[in-house]
Coordinates of N, CA and C in Angstrom, one line a residue:
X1 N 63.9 -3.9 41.7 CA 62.8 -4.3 42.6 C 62.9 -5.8 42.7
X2 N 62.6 -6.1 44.2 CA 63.1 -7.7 44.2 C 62.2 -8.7 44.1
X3 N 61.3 -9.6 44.0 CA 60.8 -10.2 43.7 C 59.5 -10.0 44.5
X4 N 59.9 -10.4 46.1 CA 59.0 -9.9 47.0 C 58.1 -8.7 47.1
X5 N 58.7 -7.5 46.3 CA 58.1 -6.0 46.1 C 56.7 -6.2 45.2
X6 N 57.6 -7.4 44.3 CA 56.5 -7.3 43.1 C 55.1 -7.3 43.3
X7 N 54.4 -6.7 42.8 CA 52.7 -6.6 43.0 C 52.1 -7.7 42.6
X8 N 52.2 -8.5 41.6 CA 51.9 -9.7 40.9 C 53.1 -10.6 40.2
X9 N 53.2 -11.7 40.8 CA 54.4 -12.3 40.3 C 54.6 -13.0 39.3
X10 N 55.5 -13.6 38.8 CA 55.5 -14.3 37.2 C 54.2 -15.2 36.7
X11 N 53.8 -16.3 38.3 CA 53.2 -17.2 37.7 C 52.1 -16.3 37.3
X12 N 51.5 -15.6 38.7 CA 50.3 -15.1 38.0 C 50.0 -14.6 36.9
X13 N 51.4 -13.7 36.9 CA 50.8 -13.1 35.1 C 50.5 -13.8 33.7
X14 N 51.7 -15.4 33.9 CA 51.0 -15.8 32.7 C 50.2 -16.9 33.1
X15 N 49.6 -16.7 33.8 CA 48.4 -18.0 34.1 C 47.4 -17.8 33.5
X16 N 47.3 -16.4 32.9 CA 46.4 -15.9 32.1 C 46.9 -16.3 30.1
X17 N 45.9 -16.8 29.7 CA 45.9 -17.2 28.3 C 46.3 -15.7 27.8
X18 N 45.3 -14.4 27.7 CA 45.8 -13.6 26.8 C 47.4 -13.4 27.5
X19 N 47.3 -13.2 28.2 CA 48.8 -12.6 28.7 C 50.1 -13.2 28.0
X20 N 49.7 -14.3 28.3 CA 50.7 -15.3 27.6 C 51.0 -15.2 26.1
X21 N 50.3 -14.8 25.3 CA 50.2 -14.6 24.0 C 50.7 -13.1 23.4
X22 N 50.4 -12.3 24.9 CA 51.3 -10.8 24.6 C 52.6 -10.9 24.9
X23 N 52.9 -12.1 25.6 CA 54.6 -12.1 25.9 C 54.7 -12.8 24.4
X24 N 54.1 -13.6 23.9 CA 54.9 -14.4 22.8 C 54.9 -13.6 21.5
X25 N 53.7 -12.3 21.1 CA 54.0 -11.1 20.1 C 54.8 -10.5 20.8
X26 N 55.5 -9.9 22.1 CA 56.2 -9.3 22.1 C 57.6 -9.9 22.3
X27 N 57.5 -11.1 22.2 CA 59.2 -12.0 21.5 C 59.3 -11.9 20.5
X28 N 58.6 -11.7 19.5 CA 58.9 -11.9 17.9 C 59.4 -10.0 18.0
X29 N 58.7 -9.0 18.4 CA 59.2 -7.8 18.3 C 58.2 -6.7 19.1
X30 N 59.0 -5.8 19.8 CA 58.5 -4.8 20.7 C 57.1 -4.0 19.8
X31 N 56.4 -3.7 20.5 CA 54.8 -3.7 19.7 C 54.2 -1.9 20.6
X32 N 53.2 -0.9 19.9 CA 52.5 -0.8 20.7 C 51.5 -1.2 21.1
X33 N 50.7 -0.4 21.9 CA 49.9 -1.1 22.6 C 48.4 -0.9 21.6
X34 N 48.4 -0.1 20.6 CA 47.5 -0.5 19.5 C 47.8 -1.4 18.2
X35 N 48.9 -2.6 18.3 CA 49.0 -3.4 17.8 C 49.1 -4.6 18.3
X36 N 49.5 -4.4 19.5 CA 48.9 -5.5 20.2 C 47.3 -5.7 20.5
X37 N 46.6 -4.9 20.8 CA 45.1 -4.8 20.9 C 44.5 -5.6 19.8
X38 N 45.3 -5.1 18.3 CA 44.4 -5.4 17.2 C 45.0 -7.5 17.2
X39 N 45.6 -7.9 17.8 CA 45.3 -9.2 17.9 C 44.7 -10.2 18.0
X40 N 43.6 -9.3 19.4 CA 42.5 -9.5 20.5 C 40.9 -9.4 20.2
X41 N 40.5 -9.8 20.7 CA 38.7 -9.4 20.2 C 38.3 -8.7 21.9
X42 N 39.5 -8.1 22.1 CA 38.9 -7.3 23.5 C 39.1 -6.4 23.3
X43 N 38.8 -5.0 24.3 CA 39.1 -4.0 24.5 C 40.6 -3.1 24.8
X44 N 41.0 -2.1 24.1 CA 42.3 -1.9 24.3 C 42.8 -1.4 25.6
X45 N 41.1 -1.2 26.7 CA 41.9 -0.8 28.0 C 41.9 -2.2 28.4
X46 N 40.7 -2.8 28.2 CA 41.3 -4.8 28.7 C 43.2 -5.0 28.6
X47 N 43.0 -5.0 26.9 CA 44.8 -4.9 27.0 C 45.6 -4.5 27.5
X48 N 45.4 -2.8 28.1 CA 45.7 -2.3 28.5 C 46.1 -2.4 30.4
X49 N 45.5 -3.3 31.2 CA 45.1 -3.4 32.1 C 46.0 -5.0 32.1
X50 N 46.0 -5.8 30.8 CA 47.1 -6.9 30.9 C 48.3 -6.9 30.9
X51 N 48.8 -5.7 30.1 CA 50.2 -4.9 30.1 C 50.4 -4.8 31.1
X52 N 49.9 -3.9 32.2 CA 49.9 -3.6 33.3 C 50.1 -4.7 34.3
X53 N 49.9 -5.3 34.5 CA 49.6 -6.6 35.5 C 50.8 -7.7 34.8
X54 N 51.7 -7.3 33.5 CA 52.6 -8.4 32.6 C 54.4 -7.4 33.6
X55 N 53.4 -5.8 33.4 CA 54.7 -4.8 33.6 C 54.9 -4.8 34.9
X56 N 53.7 -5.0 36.0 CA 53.7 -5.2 37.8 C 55.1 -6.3 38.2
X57 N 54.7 -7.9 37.0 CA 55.6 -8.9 37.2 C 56.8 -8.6 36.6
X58 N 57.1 -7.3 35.9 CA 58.7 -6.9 35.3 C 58.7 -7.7 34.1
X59 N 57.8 -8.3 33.6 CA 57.9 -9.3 32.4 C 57.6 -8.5 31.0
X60 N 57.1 -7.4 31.0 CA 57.6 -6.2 30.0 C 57.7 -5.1 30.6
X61 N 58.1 -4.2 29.5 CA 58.1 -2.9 30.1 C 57.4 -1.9 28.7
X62 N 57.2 -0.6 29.1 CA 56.5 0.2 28.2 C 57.4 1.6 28.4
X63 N 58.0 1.8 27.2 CA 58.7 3.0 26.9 C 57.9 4.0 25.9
X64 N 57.8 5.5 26.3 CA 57.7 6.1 25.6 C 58.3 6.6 24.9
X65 N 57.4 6.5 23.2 CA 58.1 6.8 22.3 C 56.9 8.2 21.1
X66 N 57.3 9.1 21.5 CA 56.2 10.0 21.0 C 54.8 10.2 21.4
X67 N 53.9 10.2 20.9 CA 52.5 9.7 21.5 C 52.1 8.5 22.7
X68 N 53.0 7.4 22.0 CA 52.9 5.9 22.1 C 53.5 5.5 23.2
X69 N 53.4 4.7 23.3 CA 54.1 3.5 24.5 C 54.6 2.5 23.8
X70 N 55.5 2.2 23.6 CA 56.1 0.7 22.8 C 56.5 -0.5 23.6
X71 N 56.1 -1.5 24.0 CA 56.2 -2.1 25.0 C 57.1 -3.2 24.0
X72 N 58.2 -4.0 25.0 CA 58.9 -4.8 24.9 C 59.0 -5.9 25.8
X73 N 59.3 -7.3 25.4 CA 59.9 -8.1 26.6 C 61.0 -8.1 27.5
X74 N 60.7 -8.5 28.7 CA 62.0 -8.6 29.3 C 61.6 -10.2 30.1
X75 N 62.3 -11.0 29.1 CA 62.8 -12.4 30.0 C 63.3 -12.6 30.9
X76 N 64.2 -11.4 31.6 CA 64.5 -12.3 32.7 C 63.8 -12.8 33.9
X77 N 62.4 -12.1 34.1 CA 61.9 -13.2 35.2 C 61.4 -14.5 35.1
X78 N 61.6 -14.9 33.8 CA 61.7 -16.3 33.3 C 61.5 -17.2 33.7
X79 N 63.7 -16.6 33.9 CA 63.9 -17.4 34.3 C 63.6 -18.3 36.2
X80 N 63.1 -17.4 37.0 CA 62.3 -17.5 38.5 C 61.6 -19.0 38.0
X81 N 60.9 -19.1 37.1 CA 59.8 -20.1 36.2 C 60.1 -21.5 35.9
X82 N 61.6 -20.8 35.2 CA 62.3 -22.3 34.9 C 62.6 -22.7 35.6
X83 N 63.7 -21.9 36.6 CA 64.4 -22.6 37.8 C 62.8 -23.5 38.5
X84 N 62.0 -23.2 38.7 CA 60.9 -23.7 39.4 C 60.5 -25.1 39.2
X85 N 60.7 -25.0 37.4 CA 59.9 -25.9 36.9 C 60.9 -26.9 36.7
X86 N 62.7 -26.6 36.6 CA 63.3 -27.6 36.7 C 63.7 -29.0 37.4
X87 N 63.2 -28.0 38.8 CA 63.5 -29.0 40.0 C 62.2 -30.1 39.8
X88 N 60.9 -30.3 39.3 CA 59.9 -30.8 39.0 C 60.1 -32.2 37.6
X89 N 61.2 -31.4 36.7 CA 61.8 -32.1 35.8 C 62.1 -33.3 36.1
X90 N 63.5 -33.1 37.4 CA 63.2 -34.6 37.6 C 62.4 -36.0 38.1
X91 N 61.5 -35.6 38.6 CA 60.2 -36.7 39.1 C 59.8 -36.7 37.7
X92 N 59.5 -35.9 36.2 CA 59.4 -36.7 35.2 C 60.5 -37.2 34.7
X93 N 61.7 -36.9 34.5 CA 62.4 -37.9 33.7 C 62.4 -39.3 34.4
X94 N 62.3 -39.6 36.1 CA 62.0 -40.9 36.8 C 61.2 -41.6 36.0
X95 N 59.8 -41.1 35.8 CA 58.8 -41.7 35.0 C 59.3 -42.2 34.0
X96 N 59.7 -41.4 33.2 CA 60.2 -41.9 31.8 C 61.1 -42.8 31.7
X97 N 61.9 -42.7 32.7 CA 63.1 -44.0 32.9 C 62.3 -45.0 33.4
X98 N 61.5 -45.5 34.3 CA 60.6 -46.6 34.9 C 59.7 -46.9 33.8
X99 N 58.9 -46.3 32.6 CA 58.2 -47.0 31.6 C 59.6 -47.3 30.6
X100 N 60.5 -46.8 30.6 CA 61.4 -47.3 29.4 C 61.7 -48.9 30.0
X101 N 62.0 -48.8 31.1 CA 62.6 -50.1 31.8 C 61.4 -51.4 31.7
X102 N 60.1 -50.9 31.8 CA 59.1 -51.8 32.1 C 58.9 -52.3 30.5
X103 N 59.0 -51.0 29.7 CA 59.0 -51.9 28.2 C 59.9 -52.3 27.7
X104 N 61.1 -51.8 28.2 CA 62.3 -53.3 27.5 C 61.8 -54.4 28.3
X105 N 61.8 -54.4 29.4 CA 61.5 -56.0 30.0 C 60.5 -56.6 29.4
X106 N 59.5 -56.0 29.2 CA 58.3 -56.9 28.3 C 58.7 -57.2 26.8
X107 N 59.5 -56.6 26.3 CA 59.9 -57.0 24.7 C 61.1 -58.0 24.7
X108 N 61.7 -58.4 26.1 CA 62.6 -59.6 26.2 C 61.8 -60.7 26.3

């Protein structure tokens, strides 16, 4: 599915604080979705409904495994994020080089 298809795309998903925090338990290790809940002081269809909208952007997925659903990460739309944010990179590292320059000249 190509990016365009997607129903909600990277930024939106993690613009969201919990969401964000289900991608980072599900980097340390693939979870269900009643362990991920017990993280939260919300509801497990809340959770449930953030999986969903994490899985729309392809940024996990959810396999069934018996009863359960075991949801894992998948980084690669990531990288869409980085590439975005690297081109931004450089107008900061300008900054950084124009205050390095302005404070050597003041310490000569």
């Amino acid at each position: 599915m190509g990016a365009s298809a997607r129903k909600h795309d990277v930024f939106q998903a993690i613009a969201d604080p919990t969401r964000r925090e289900v991608l980072r338990l599900l980097a340390e290790k693939e979870r269900p979705i009643s362990e991920i809940s017990a993280h939260f002081p919300i509801s497990r269809t809340a959770i449930s409904k953030h999986l969903q909208i994490l899985s729309e952007a392809e940024l996990v997925k959810g396999e069934k495994a018996g009863r359960e659903r075991i949801y894992h990460l998948q980084p690669e739309p990531l990288t869409e994020l980085k590439q975005w944010l690297s081109y931004y990179e450089q107008f900061w590292n300008n900054k950084l080089q124009k205050l390095k320059y302005i404070v050597e000249e003041e310490n000569e």
